[in-house]
Amino acid sequence: MATTKAQAPAVASRRWAALFFIGLAQLMIVLDATVVNIALPTLQRDLGISDGDRQWIITAYMLAFGSLLLLGGRIADYTGRKRTFLIALLGFTGASALGGAAANFEMLLLARALQGVFGALLGPSALSLLTVTFTQPKDRAKAFGIWGAISAAGGAIGLLAGGALTDYLDWRWCLYINIPIALIAAIGGYAVLAESRHAGKARFDIPGVLLVTGGLVAIVYATSRAESDGWGSAEVIGLLAAGAVLLAAFLFVESRVPQPLLPLRVIANRTRGGAYLAVGLAVIGMFGAFLFLTYYMQVVKGYSPIRTGVAFLPMVLAVLLSAGGLTTRLLPKLPPRTLIVPGMLISSSGMLWMLTLEAGTAYAGGALVAQLLLGFGAGMIMPVALNYATHGVDPDDSGVASASINTAQQIGGSIGTALLNTIATSATVDYLASHGTSPAVAKQAVVEGFGAAGAWAAGILLVGALITAVLMNTPRPEQQAVTEDPESAEPLLAHS
C-alpha cells in the first residue's frame, strides 16, 4: 500500500529513529577496535598476562571478526537482517559481560573471540539495514554521512573512552560499556526496524565459507605475527602465501557454484570496487595515526591515558565537521571520486605532517595539526565510500555487499597497522644504532620511527588517490539516475 502524505512524516521519523539505533551498534563495533588498547597495560598486570600473550587480546577479536564477516553477511541476507541484528547485539552483550568479569587470561580470550563472532554478524546486518532503509539519494547521503562520521571518529572516541574508564573506574569497564549500548540498540531496533531478507530457502556455500574463512584467518594472523616476528619470517610468509592461495581458490569456486557466498558481481562492479579499495587504504592512515599518536603522546610526551584521550578530541570534531557539514551536502551533487580523492590527499598530508614531529614539539604545532588533517580527510572519504559500497547492488545481496566493505576495512586495518609498526620499529632501531641509547636519544628515535611510518602511510594514500581517480569514474547521482540503471554500471573486471 502506498504511503499517504499524512503518513509520510511518521515514516520519515521512523527511518531516522532506525538510523539512531543502527548507528549505536556501529559505534560499539568501532569503539571495540580501540577502547581495549589503552587498557592493555593495566589488564595485563591485573591478570598476569605475559608480554608474548598480550597481543592475543587484540588478535582474538580481529581473527574472529575479520574471517567471519562474509558468512555473517550471507546469514543476514537469508535469515533476516533485523533478526540477525538483534541476535548479534544480545550475543555481543553476553560476550562483553563475560570479558568484563574475566578471572584469567583464558576467560578474557574466549570473550574477545565471541565478541568477534557476534561482531561479524552485527556489522554487515547493521549496514545492510541502513542500505535498505534509506533509498532516496538525499536522505541516503545524510544517513551515510552520519554513518561515515561514526566509522571514522569511533576509533578516536574509543581511545578517549578507554583512557577515562581505565583512569577513573577499571579496565573491565572498557568491556562493560558495551552492555548498555547494545541493550539500547536492541530494544530500539526491535521497536522501529523493519525485517528484510533474501527470498527463498537459505542455502549456504560451504566450500566458499571454508575457503574464505581459512584465507582471511591466515592473512589476519600473519599480519599480527609480523609485528613481532618480522615480515621476512618463514611463518609470516607461509601464512600470507596460504591465505592468497585460499582466497584465489575461493574466487574460483564462487564463479562456479549456483548460489555463491559472495557473488562476484558484487565486487566486480567498478563503482563498488573503487569504494572497497578507498576504505581499505583509508583505514591504513587512520589506524596508523591512532597507533603512533597514542604512543607519541603517552611515551614521548608523558601524557596520562585520559589526557591522551582528550587530546584526540580535535580529530573527532574534524571528522564530524567534514562528514556532516561538507560531505553530506556535496554527496548527492558530485561524482564520488571528487570527494574521495581530495580526502585521501588531505589525509596523506596529515601523515606527512608527522615528519615534522620532534620529542619537544608542542601539541598545537604537531599532533593537533596532524589530527585535524587526518580527521577532515577521513570525513570526506568514509561517508562516500560506505554509500557507494552498496551502490546499485541487488537488495538480496545487500548483506554480503555490506560484509565486503567491513572486510576491506578489517583487512586494510590489520595489514596497515602491522606493516607501519614494522617500518616504525626498524627506523627506531636504525636511529639508535647510529646515535646512541641515552634517554633523550631514545625518545627521538621513537619519533623518527613514527615519522618514517607516516611517510609510508602518506605514500599508500597517494597511490590510493591515484587509483580511485582512474577507477571510480561514476558520474554524479542525478546524472547517473538519468543515464543508466544502477545494476548496468560497467563491471570492474571489464577494464584493465
CSV table of C-alpha atoms in Angstrom, one decimal:
chain,number,residue,atom,x,y,z
A,1,MET,CA,0.0,0.0,0.0
A,2,ALA,CA,1.4,3.4,-0.9
A,3,THR,CA,2.3,5.9,1.8
A,4,THR,CA,-0.1,8.8,2.1
A,5,LYS,CA,1.0,12.4,2.7
A,6,ALA,CA,-0.3,12.2,6.2
A,7,GLN,CA,1.7,9.1,6.9
A,8,ALA,CA,5.0,10.4,5.3
A,9,PRO,CA,6.3,12.3,8.4
A,10,ALA,CA,5.7,9.3,10.6
A,11,VAL,CA,7.6,7.0,8.2
A,12,ALA,CA,10.4,9.5,7.9
A,13,SER,CA,10.6,9.8,11.7
A,14,ARG,CA,10.8,6.1,12.0
A,15,ARG,CA,13.6,5.9,9.5
A,16,TRP,CA,15.7,8.4,11.4
A,17,ALA,CA,15.0,6.6,14.7
A,18,ALA,CA,16.2,3.4,13.0
A,19,LEU,CA,19.4,5.2,12.0
A,20,PHE,CA,20.0,6.2,15.6
A,21,PHE,CA,19.8,2.6,16.9
A,22,ILE,CA,21.8,1.2,13.9
A,23,GLY,CA,24.4,3.9,14.5
A,24,LEU,CA,24.7,2.9,18.1
A,25,ALA,CA,25.6,-0.6,17.0
A,26,GLN,CA,28.2,0.6,14.6
A,27,LEU,CA,29.7,2.9,17.2
A,28,MET,CA,30.0,-0.1,19.6
A,29,ILE,CA,31.8,-2.1,16.9
A,30,VAL,CA,34.3,0.7,16.1
A,31,LEU,CA,34.8,1.5,19.8
A,32,ASP,CA,35.8,-2.0,20.5
A,33,ALA,CA,38.6,-1.8,17.9
A,34,THR,CA,40.4,0.8,20.1
A,35,VAL,CA,38.8,1.0,23.6
A,36,VAL,CA,40.7,-2.0,24.9
A,37,ASN,CA,44.1,-0.8,23.6
A,38,ILE,CA,44.7,1.9,26.2
A,39,ALA,CA,43.6,-0.6,28.9
A,40,LEU,CA,46.1,-3.3,27.8
A,41,PRO,CA,49.0,-2.5,30.2
A,42,THR,CA,46.6,-2.4,33.1
A,43,LEU,CA,44.7,-5.6,32.4
A,44,GLN,CA,47.9,-7.3,31.6
A,45,ARG,CA,49.2,-6.6,35.1
A,46,ASP,CA,45.9,-7.4,36.7
A,47,LEU,CA,45.5,-10.9,35.0
A,48,GLY,CA,49.2,-11.7,34.9
A,49,ILE,CA,49.4,-12.0,31.2
A,50,SER,CA,52.9,-12.4,29.6
A,51,ASP,CA,54.2,-10.0,27.0
A,52,GLY,CA,54.1,-12.7,24.5
A,53,ASP,CA,50.4,-13.5,25.1
A,54,ARG,CA,49.1,-9.9,25.4
A,55,GLN,CA,48.7,-9.5,21.6
A,56,TRP,CA,46.0,-12.2,21.7
A,57,ILE,CA,43.6,-9.9,23.4
A,58,ILE,CA,43.5,-7.9,20.2
A,59,THR,CA,44.2,-10.7,17.8
A,60,ALA,CA,41.4,-13.0,19.0
A,61,TYR,CA,38.9,-10.3,18.3
A,62,MET,CA,40.4,-9.4,14.9
A,63,LEU,CA,40.7,-13.1,13.7
A,64,ALA,CA,37.0,-13.9,14.5
A,65,PHE,CA,35.7,-10.7,13.3
A,66,GLY,CA,37.7,-10.4,10.1
A,67,SER,CA,37.4,-14.0,9.0
A,68,LEU,CA,33.6,-14.4,9.5
A,69,LEU,CA,32.3,-11.2,8.0
A,70,LEU,CA,31.3,-12.6,4.6
A,71,LEU,CA,29.5,-15.5,6.3
A,72,GLY,CA,27.8,-13.0,8.6
A,73,GLY,CA,26.6,-11.0,5.7
A,74,ARG,CA,25.1,-14.0,4.0
A,75,ILE,CA,23.4,-15.2,7.2
A,76,ALA,CA,21.8,-11.7,7.5
A,77,ASP,CA,20.6,-11.9,3.9
A,78,TYR,CA,19.0,-15.3,4.2
A,79,THR,CA,17.7,-15.4,7.8
A,80,GLY,CA,16.6,-11.8,8.1
A,81,ARG,CA,18.6,-8.6,8.7
A,82,LYS,CA,16.6,-7.4,11.7
A,83,ARG,CA,16.7,-10.8,13.3
A,84,THR,CA,20.4,-11.2,12.8
A,85,PHE,CA,21.0,-7.6,14.1
A,86,LEU,CA,19.1,-8.3,17.3
A,87,ILE,CA,20.7,-11.7,17.9
A,88,ALA,CA,24.2,-10.2,17.3
A,89,LEU,CA,23.5,-7.4,19.8
A,90,LEU,CA,22.4,-9.8,22.5
A,91,GLY,CA,25.4,-12.1,21.8
A,92,PHE,CA,27.8,-9.1,21.9
A,93,THR,CA,26.3,-8.1,25.2
A,94,GLY,CA,26.9,-11.5,26.7
A,95,ALA,CA,30.4,-11.7,25.4
A,96,SER,CA,31.2,-8.2,26.8
A,97,ALA,CA,29.8,-9.2,30.2
A,98,LEU,CA,32.0,-12.4,30.2
A,99,GLY,CA,35.1,-10.4,29.3
A,100,GLY,CA,34.5,-7.8,32.0
A,101,ALA,CA,34.1,-10.5,34.6
A,102,ALA,CA,37.2,-12.4,33.3
A,103,ALA,CA,39.2,-14.0,36.1
A,104,ASN,CA,42.1,-15.1,33.9
A,105,PHE,CA,43.6,-14.8,30.5
A,106,GLU,CA,41.8,-17.8,29.0
A,107,MET,CA,38.4,-16.4,30.0
A,108,LEU,CA,39.1,-13.0,28.6
A,109,LEU,CA,40.5,-14.6,25.4
A,110,LEU,CA,37.2,-16.6,24.9
A,111,ALA,CA,35.2,-13.4,25.5
A,112,ARG,CA,37.1,-11.4,22.9
A,113,ALA,CA,36.8,-14.2,20.3
A,114,LEU,CA,33.0,-14.3,21.0
A,115,GLN,CA,32.8,-10.5,20.6
A,116,GLY,CA,34.5,-11.0,17.2
A,117,VAL,CA,32.0,-13.7,16.2
A,118,PHE,CA,28.9,-11.6,17.0
A,119,GLY,CA,30.6,-8.5,15.6
A,120,ALA,CA,30.9,-10.4,12.3
A,121,LEU,CA,27.1,-10.8,12.4
A,122,LEU,CA,26.4,-7.3,13.6
A,123,GLY,CA,28.5,-5.2,11.2
A,124,PRO,CA,27.0,-6.5,7.9
A,125,SER,CA,23.4,-6.7,9.2
A,126,ALA,CA,23.6,-3.1,10.5
A,127,LEU,CA,25.0,-1.6,7.2
A,128,SER,CA,22.6,-3.6,5.1
A,129,LEU,CA,19.6,-2.4,7.2
A,130,LEU,CA,20.8,1.1,6.6
A,131,THR,CA,21.1,0.4,2.9
A,132,VAL,CA,17.5,-0.9,2.6
A,133,THR,CA,16.1,1.7,4.9
A,134,PHE,CA,17.4,4.8,3.0
A,135,THR,CA,16.9,4.6,-0.7
A,136,GLN,CA,16.3,8.2,-1.8
A,137,PRO,CA,19.6,9.9,-2.8
A,138,LYS,CA,19.2,13.0,-0.5
A,139,ASP,CA,18.2,11.1,2.6
A,140,ARG,CA,20.8,8.4,1.8
A,141,ALA,CA,23.5,11.0,1.6
A,142,LYS,CA,22.6,12.3,5.1
A,143,ALA,CA,22.3,8.8,6.6
A,144,PHE,CA,25.7,7.7,5.2
A,145,GLY,CA,27.3,11.0,6.2
A,146,ILE,CA,26.3,10.2,9.8
A,147,TRP,CA,27.4,6.6,9.4
A,148,GLY,CA,30.7,7.6,7.9
A,149,ALA,CA,31.3,10.1,10.7
A,150,ILE,CA,30.7,7.3,13.3
A,151,SER,CA,33.0,4.9,11.5
A,152,ALA,CA,35.8,7.5,11.1
A,153,ALA,CA,35.5,9.1,14.6
A,154,GLY,CA,34.6,6.0,16.6
A,155,GLY,CA,38.2,4.8,16.9
A,156,ALA,CA,39.3,8.1,18.5
A,157,ILE,CA,36.2,8.1,20.7
A,158,GLY,CA,37.3,4.6,21.8
A,159,LEU,CA,40.7,6.0,22.8
A,160,LEU,CA,39.1,8.7,24.9
A,161,ALA,CA,36.6,6.3,26.5
A,162,GLY,CA,39.3,3.8,27.2
A,163,GLY,CA,41.5,6.4,28.9
A,164,ALA,CA,38.7,7.7,31.0
A,165,LEU,CA,37.3,4.3,32.0
A,166,THR,CA,40.8,2.9,32.9
A,167,ASP,CA,41.8,6.0,34.9
A,168,TYR,CA,38.6,6.6,36.8
A,169,LEU,CA,37.0,3.2,37.0
A,170,ASP,CA,38.7,0.0,36.0
A,171,TRP,CA,39.8,-1.7,32.8
A,172,ARG,CA,36.8,-4.0,33.0
A,173,TRP,CA,34.5,-1.1,32.2
A,174,CYS,CA,36.1,-1.0,28.7
A,175,LEU,CA,34.1,-4.2,28.1
A,176,TYR,CA,31.1,-3.5,30.4
A,177,ILE,CA,30.5,-0.2,28.5
A,178,ASN,CA,29.2,-2.3,25.5
A,179,ILE,CA,26.3,-3.7,27.6
A,180,PRO,CA,24.1,-0.6,27.9
A,181,ILE,CA,24.9,0.5,24.3
A,182,ALA,CA,23.9,-2.9,22.9
A,183,LEU,CA,20.8,-3.2,25.0
A,184,ILE,CA,19.6,0.3,24.0
A,185,ALA,CA,20.2,-0.5,20.3
A,186,ALA,CA,18.5,-3.9,20.6
A,187,ILE,CA,15.4,-2.5,22.3
A,188,GLY,CA,15.1,0.4,19.9
A,189,GLY,CA,15.9,-1.7,16.9
A,190,TYR,CA,13.2,-4.2,17.9
A,191,ALA,CA,10.7,-1.4,18.0
A,192,VAL,CA,11.5,0.6,14.8
A,193,LEU,CA,13.3,-1.7,12.4
A,194,ALA,CA,11.5,-3.5,9.6
A,195,GLU,CA,12.5,-7.0,8.6
A,196,SER,CA,14.0,-7.7,5.2
A,197,ARG,CA,15.6,-10.9,3.8
A,198,HIS,CA,16.5,-12.8,0.7
A,199,ALA,CA,13.6,-14.6,-0.8
A,200,GLY,CA,13.7,-18.4,-0.9
A,201,LYS,CA,15.3,-21.1,1.3
A,202,ALA,CA,18.6,-20.4,3.0
A,203,ARG,CA,21.4,-22.3,1.3
A,204,PHE,CA,25.0,-21.7,2.3
A,205,ASP,CA,28.0,-22.2,0.1
A,206,ILE,CA,30.0,-24.4,2.5
A,207,PRO,CA,33.2,-24.8,0.3
A,208,GLY,CA,33.2,-21.0,-0.1
A,209,VAL,CA,32.7,-20.5,3.6
A,210,LEU,CA,35.7,-22.8,4.5
A,211,LEU,CA,38.0,-21.2,1.8
A,212,VAL,CA,37.3,-17.6,2.6
A,213,THR,CA,37.4,-18.1,6.3
A,214,GLY,CA,40.7,-20.0,6.1
A,215,GLY,CA,42.2,-17.4,3.8
A,216,LEU,CA,41.2,-14.4,5.9
A,217,VAL,CA,42.3,-16.1,9.1
A,218,ALA,CA,45.7,-16.8,7.6
A,219,ILE,CA,46.2,-13.3,6.4
A,220,VAL,CA,45.0,-11.6,9.6
A,221,TYR,CA,47.0,-13.9,11.8
A,222,ALA,CA,50.1,-13.4,9.6
A,223,THR,CA,49.9,-9.6,10.0
A,224,SER,CA,49.5,-10.0,13.7
A,225,ARG,CA,52.6,-12.2,13.8
A,226,ALA,CA,54.6,-9.8,11.5
A,227,GLU,CA,54.6,-7.2,14.3
A,228,SER,CA,56.7,-9.5,16.5
A,229,ASP,CA,58.4,-11.9,14.0
A,230,GLY,CA,59.0,-9.6,11.1
A,231,TRP,CA,57.7,-9.7,7.6
A,232,GLY,CA,60.6,-11.9,6.4
A,233,SER,CA,59.9,-14.7,8.8
A,234,ALA,CA,59.1,-18.1,7.3
A,235,GLU,CA,55.9,-18.4,9.3
A,236,VAL,CA,54.6,-15.0,8.2
A,237,ILE,CA,55.5,-15.6,4.5
A,238,GLY,CA,53.9,-19.1,4.6
A,239,LEU,CA,50.7,-17.8,6.2
A,240,LEU,CA,50.4,-14.9,3.6
A,241,ALA,CA,51.0,-17.4,0.8
A,242,ALA,CA,48.5,-19.8,2.1
A,243,GLY,CA,45.9,-17.0,2.6
A,244,ALA,CA,46.5,-15.8,-1.0
A,245,VAL,CA,46.1,-19.4,-2.4
A,246,LEU,CA,42.9,-20.0,-0.4
A,247,LEU,CA,41.4,-16.7,-1.4
A,248,ALA,CA,42.2,-17.4,-5.1
A,249,ALA,CA,40.5,-20.8,-4.8
A,250,PHE,CA,37.6,-19.1,-3.1
A,251,LEU,CA,37.1,-16.7,-6.1
A,252,PHE,CA,37.3,-19.7,-8.5
A,253,VAL,CA,34.7,-21.6,-6.5
A,254,GLU,CA,32.4,-18.6,-6.4
A,255,SER,CA,32.5,-18.3,-10.2
A,256,ARG,CA,31.2,-21.9,-10.5
A,257,VAL,CA,28.7,-22.6,-7.7
A,258,PRO,CA,25.0,-21.7,-8.3
A,259,GLN,CA,24.4,-19.9,-5.0
A,260,PRO,CA,27.8,-18.4,-4.1
A,261,LEU,CA,28.6,-16.9,-0.7
A,262,LEU,CA,30.0,-13.8,-2.5
A,263,PRO,CA,28.5,-13.3,-5.9
A,264,LEU,CA,31.4,-11.9,-8.0
A,265,ARG,CA,29.1,-9.2,-9.4
A,266,VAL,CA,29.1,-7.6,-6.0
A,267,ILE,CA,32.9,-6.9,-6.0
A,268,ALA,CA,33.4,-6.7,-9.8
A,269,ASN,CA,31.3,-3.6,-10.2
A,270,ARG,CA,33.6,-0.7,-10.9
A,271,THR,CA,32.0,1.7,-8.5
A,272,ARG,CA,31.8,-0.7,-5.6
A,273,GLY,CA,35.3,-2.0,-6.3
A,274,GLY,CA,36.6,1.6,-6.0
A,275,ALA,CA,34.7,2.1,-2.7
A,276,TYR,CA,36.1,-1.1,-1.2
A,277,LEU,CA,39.6,0.0,-2.2
A,278,ALA,CA,39.1,3.5,-0.8
A,279,VAL,CA,38.1,2.2,2.6
A,280,GLY,CA,40.8,-0.4,2.7
A,281,LEU,CA,43.5,2.2,2.1
A,282,ALA,CA,42.0,5.0,4.1
A,283,VAL,CA,41.9,2.9,7.3
A,284,ILE,CA,45.7,2.3,6.9
A,285,GLY,CA,46.2,6.1,7.6
A,286,MET,CA,43.6,6.2,10.4
A,287,PHE,CA,44.8,3.1,12.2
A,288,GLY,CA,48.4,4.2,11.8
A,289,ALA,CA,47.5,7.6,13.3
A,290,PHE,CA,45.7,6.1,16.3
A,291,LEU,CA,48.7,3.8,17.0
A,292,PHE,CA,51.5,6.3,16.5
A,293,LEU,CA,49.9,9.4,18.0
A,294,THR,CA,48.8,7.3,21.1
A,295,TYR,CA,52.4,6.2,21.7
A,296,TYR,CA,53.8,9.6,20.8
A,297,MET,CA,51.6,11.3,23.4
A,298,GLN,CA,52.0,8.7,26.2
A,299,VAL,CA,55.6,7.5,25.7
A,300,VAL,CA,57.3,10.6,24.3
A,301,LYS,CA,55.2,13.4,25.8
A,302,GLY,CA,54.3,11.6,29.0
A,303,TYR,CA,50.5,12.1,28.8
A,304,SER,CA,48.2,10.1,31.0
A,305,PRO,CA,45.6,7.8,29.4
A,306,ILE,CA,42.8,10.3,30.0
A,307,ARG,CA,44.8,13.2,28.7
A,308,THR,CA,45.7,11.2,25.6
A,309,GLY,CA,42.1,10.5,25.0
A,310,VAL,CA,41.1,14.2,25.4
A,311,ALA,CA,44.0,15.1,23.0
A,312,PHE,CA,42.2,13.1,20.3
A,313,LEU,CA,39.0,15.1,20.5
A,314,PRO,CA,40.0,17.5,17.7
A,315,MET,CA,40.3,14.6,15.3
A,316,VAL,CA,36.7,13.6,16.2
A,317,LEU,CA,35.5,17.2,15.7
A,318,ALA,CA,37.3,17.4,12.4
A,319,VAL,CA,35.6,14.2,11.2
A,320,LEU,CA,32.2,15.4,12.3
A,321,LEU,CA,32.6,18.8,10.7
A,322,SER,CA,33.9,17.3,7.4
A,323,ALA,CA,31.4,14.4,7.2
A,324,GLY,CA,28.3,16.3,8.5
A,325,GLY,CA,29.0,19.8,7.4
A,326,LEU,CA,30.6,19.3,4.0
A,327,THR,CA,30.4,15.7,2.6
A,328,THR,CA,26.7,15.1,3.4
A,329,ARG,CA,25.8,18.3,1.4
A,330,LEU,CA,28.0,17.5,-1.6
A,331,LEU,CA,27.5,13.7,-1.8
A,332,PRO,CA,24.2,14.0,-3.8
A,333,LYS,CA,25.6,16.6,-6.2
A,334,LEU,CA,29.1,15.4,-7.0
A,335,PRO,CA,30.7,12.2,-8.5
A,336,PRO,CA,32.2,10.1,-5.7
A,337,ARG,CA,35.8,10.5,-6.7
A,338,THR,CA,35.7,14.3,-6.5
A,339,LEU,CA,35.3,13.8,-2.7
A,340,ILE,CA,37.3,10.7,-2.1
A,341,VAL,CA,40.4,11.8,-3.9
A,342,PRO,CA,40.8,15.1,-2.2
A,343,GLY,CA,40.0,13.4,1.1
A,344,MET,CA,42.9,11.0,0.5
A,345,LEU,CA,45.2,13.8,-0.4
A,346,ILE,CA,44.3,15.7,2.8
A,347,SER,CA,44.7,12.6,4.9
A,348,SER,CA,48.1,11.9,3.2
A,349,SER,CA,49.3,15.4,4.2
A,350,GLY,CA,48.3,14.6,7.8
A,351,MET,CA,50.5,11.6,7.8
A,352,LEU,CA,53.3,13.6,6.2
A,353,TRP,CA,53.0,16.2,9.0
A,354,MET,CA,54.3,13.5,11.4
A,355,LEU,CA,57.7,14.0,9.8
A,356,THR,CA,57.8,17.4,11.5
A,357,LEU,CA,57.3,16.0,15.0
A,358,GLU,CA,60.2,16.1,17.4
A,359,ALA,CA,60.3,15.0,21.0
A,360,GLY,CA,59.9,18.6,22.1
A,361,THR,CA,57.3,19.7,19.6
A,362,ALA,CA,54.3,21.5,21.1
A,363,TYR,CA,50.9,19.8,20.8
A,364,ALA,CA,49.4,22.7,18.9
A,365,GLY,CA,52.0,22.7,16.2
A,366,GLY,CA,52.5,18.9,16.0
A,367,ALA,CA,49.9,16.3,16.9
A,368,LEU,CA,47.0,18.7,16.6
A,369,VAL,CA,47.7,19.7,13.0
A,370,ALA,CA,48.2,16.0,12.0
A,371,GLN,CA,44.9,15.1,13.6
A,372,LEU,CA,42.9,17.9,12.0
A,373,LEU,CA,44.2,17.0,8.5
A,374,LEU,CA,43.6,13.3,9.1
A,375,GLY,CA,40.1,13.8,10.5
A,376,PHE,CA,39.0,16.2,7.8
A,377,GLY,CA,40.2,13.9,5.1
A,378,ALA,CA,38.6,10.9,6.7
A,379,GLY,CA,35.3,12.7,6.9
A,380,MET,CA,35.4,13.2,3.1
A,381,ILE,CA,36.3,9.6,2.4
A,382,MET,CA,34.3,7.3,4.6
A,383,PRO,CA,30.7,8.6,4.0
A,384,VAL,CA,31.2,8.5,0.3
A,385,ALA,CA,32.9,5.1,0.2
A,386,LEU,CA,30.4,3.5,2.5
A,387,ASN,CA,27.5,4.9,0.5
A,388,TYR,CA,28.8,3.6,-2.8
A,389,ALA,CA,29.9,0.3,-1.3
A,390,THR,CA,26.3,-0.9,-1.7
A,391,HIS,CA,25.6,1.2,-4.8
A,392,GLY,CA,23.3,-0.4,-7.3
A,393,VAL,CA,23.5,-3.8,-5.5
A,394,ASP,CA,20.6,-6.2,-5.7
A,395,PRO,CA,18.6,-5.9,-2.4
A,396,ASP,CA,19.1,-9.6,-1.9
A,397,ASP,CA,22.8,-9.1,-1.8
A,398,SER,CA,22.9,-6.1,0.5
A,399,GLY,CA,24.2,-8.1,3.4
A,400,VAL,CA,27.1,-9.6,1.6
A,401,ALA,CA,27.9,-6.3,0.0
A,402,SER,CA,28.0,-4.7,3.5
A,403,ALA,CA,30.2,-7.5,4.7
A,404,SER,CA,32.6,-6.9,1.8
A,405,ILE,CA,33.2,-3.3,2.9
A,406,ASN,CA,33.6,-4.4,6.5
A,407,THR,CA,36.1,-7.0,5.3
A,408,ALA,CA,38.1,-4.3,3.3
A,409,GLN,CA,38.2,-2.2,6.4
A,410,GLN,CA,39.3,-5.0,8.7
A,411,ILE,CA,42.0,-6.4,6.3
A,412,GLY,CA,43.2,-2.9,5.5
A,413,GLY,CA,43.5,-2.1,9.2
A,414,SER,CA,45.2,-5.3,10.1
A,415,ILE,CA,47.8,-5.2,7.3
A,416,GLY,CA,48.3,-1.5,7.6
A,417,THR,CA,48.9,-1.5,11.3
A,418,ALA,CA,51.3,-4.4,11.2
A,419,LEU,CA,53.2,-3.0,8.2
A,420,LEU,CA,53.5,0.5,9.6
A,421,ASN,CA,54.5,-0.8,13.0
A,422,THR,CA,57.3,-2.8,11.4
A,423,ILE,CA,58.5,0.2,9.5
A,424,ALA,CA,58.5,2.4,12.6
A,425,THR,CA,60.3,-0.2,14.7
A,426,SER,CA,63.0,-0.7,12.1
A,427,ALA,CA,63.6,3.1,11.7
A,428,THR,CA,63.8,3.4,15.5
A,429,VAL,CA,66.4,0.6,15.7
A,430,ASP,CA,68.5,2.2,12.9
A,431,TYR,CA,68.4,5.6,14.6
A,432,LEU,CA,69.5,4.2,18.0
A,433,ALA,CA,72.3,2.3,16.2
A,434,SER,CA,73.7,5.5,14.8
A,435,HIS,CA,73.0,8.0,17.6
A,436,GLY,CA,73.4,6.1,20.9
A,437,THR,CA,70.9,5.0,23.6
A,438,SER,CA,70.6,7.9,26.0
A,439,PRO,CA,67.0,8.6,27.3
A,440,ALA,CA,66.8,11.8,25.1
A,441,VAL,CA,68.0,9.9,22.0
A,442,ALA,CA,65.6,7.0,22.8
A,443,LYS,CA,62.6,9.4,22.7
A,444,GLN,CA,63.8,11.0,19.5
A,445,ALA,CA,64.4,7.5,18.0
A,446,VAL,CA,60.7,6.6,18.6
A,447,VAL,CA,59.6,9.9,16.9
A,448,GLU,CA,61.9,9.1,13.9
A,449,GLY,CA,60.2,5.7,13.6
A,450,PHE,CA,56.7,7.3,13.6
A,451,GLY,CA,57.8,9.8,11.0
A,452,ALA,CA,59.1,7.1,8.7
A,453,ALA,CA,55.9,5.1,9.0
A,454,GLY,CA,53.9,8.2,8.5
A,455,ALA,CA,55.7,8.9,5.2
A,456,TRP,CA,54.9,5.3,4.0
A,457,ALA,CA,51.3,5.7,5.0
A,458,ALA,CA,51.1,9.0,3.1
A,459,GLY,CA,52.5,7.3,0.1
A,460,ILE,CA,50.0,4.5,0.3
A,461,LEU,CA,47.2,7.1,0.5
A,462,LEU,CA,48.6,8.9,-2.5
A,463,VAL,CA,48.6,5.7,-4.6
A,464,GLY,CA,45.1,5.1,-3.4
A,465,ALA,CA,44.0,8.6,-4.5
A,466,LEU,CA,45.5,7.9,-8.0
A,467,ILE,CA,43.9,4.5,-8.4
A,468,THR,CA,40.5,5.8,-7.2
A,469,ALA,CA,40.7,8.8,-9.6
A,470,VAL,CA,41.3,6.4,-12.5
A,471,LEU,CA,39.0,3.5,-11.4
A,472,MET,CA,35.9,5.2,-9.9
A,473,ASN,CA,34.5,7.0,-12.9
A,474,THR,CA,30.9,7.0,-11.6
A,475,PRO,CA,29.0,10.2,-12.6
A,476,ARG,CA,27.2,12.4,-10.1
A,477,PRO,CA,24.0,10.7,-8.7
A,478,GLU,CA,21.4,12.9,-10.7
A,479,GLN,CA,23.2,12.2,-14.0
A,480,GLN,CA,23.6,8.5,-13.3
A,481,ALA,CA,19.9,8.2,-12.5
A,482,VAL,CA,19.1,9.5,-15.9
A,483,THR,CA,21.7,7.8,-18.0
A,484,GLU,CA,21.8,4.3,-16.5
A,485,ASP,CA,20.1,1.7,-14.4
A,486,PRO,CA,22.2,1.1,-11.2
A,487,GLU,CA,22.8,-2.6,-12.0
A,488,SER,CA,24.0,-1.8,-15.5
A,489,ALA,CA,27.1,0.0,-14.2
A,490,GLU,CA,30.2,-1.1,-16.0
A,491,PRO,CA,31.9,-4.0,-14.3
A,492,LEU,CA,35.4,-3.6,-12.9
A,493,LEU,CA,36.6,-6.8,-14.5
A,494,ALA,CA,35.9,-5.5,-17.9
A,495,HIS,CA,38.6,-2.9,-17.6
A,496,SER,CA,42.3,-3.2,-17.3
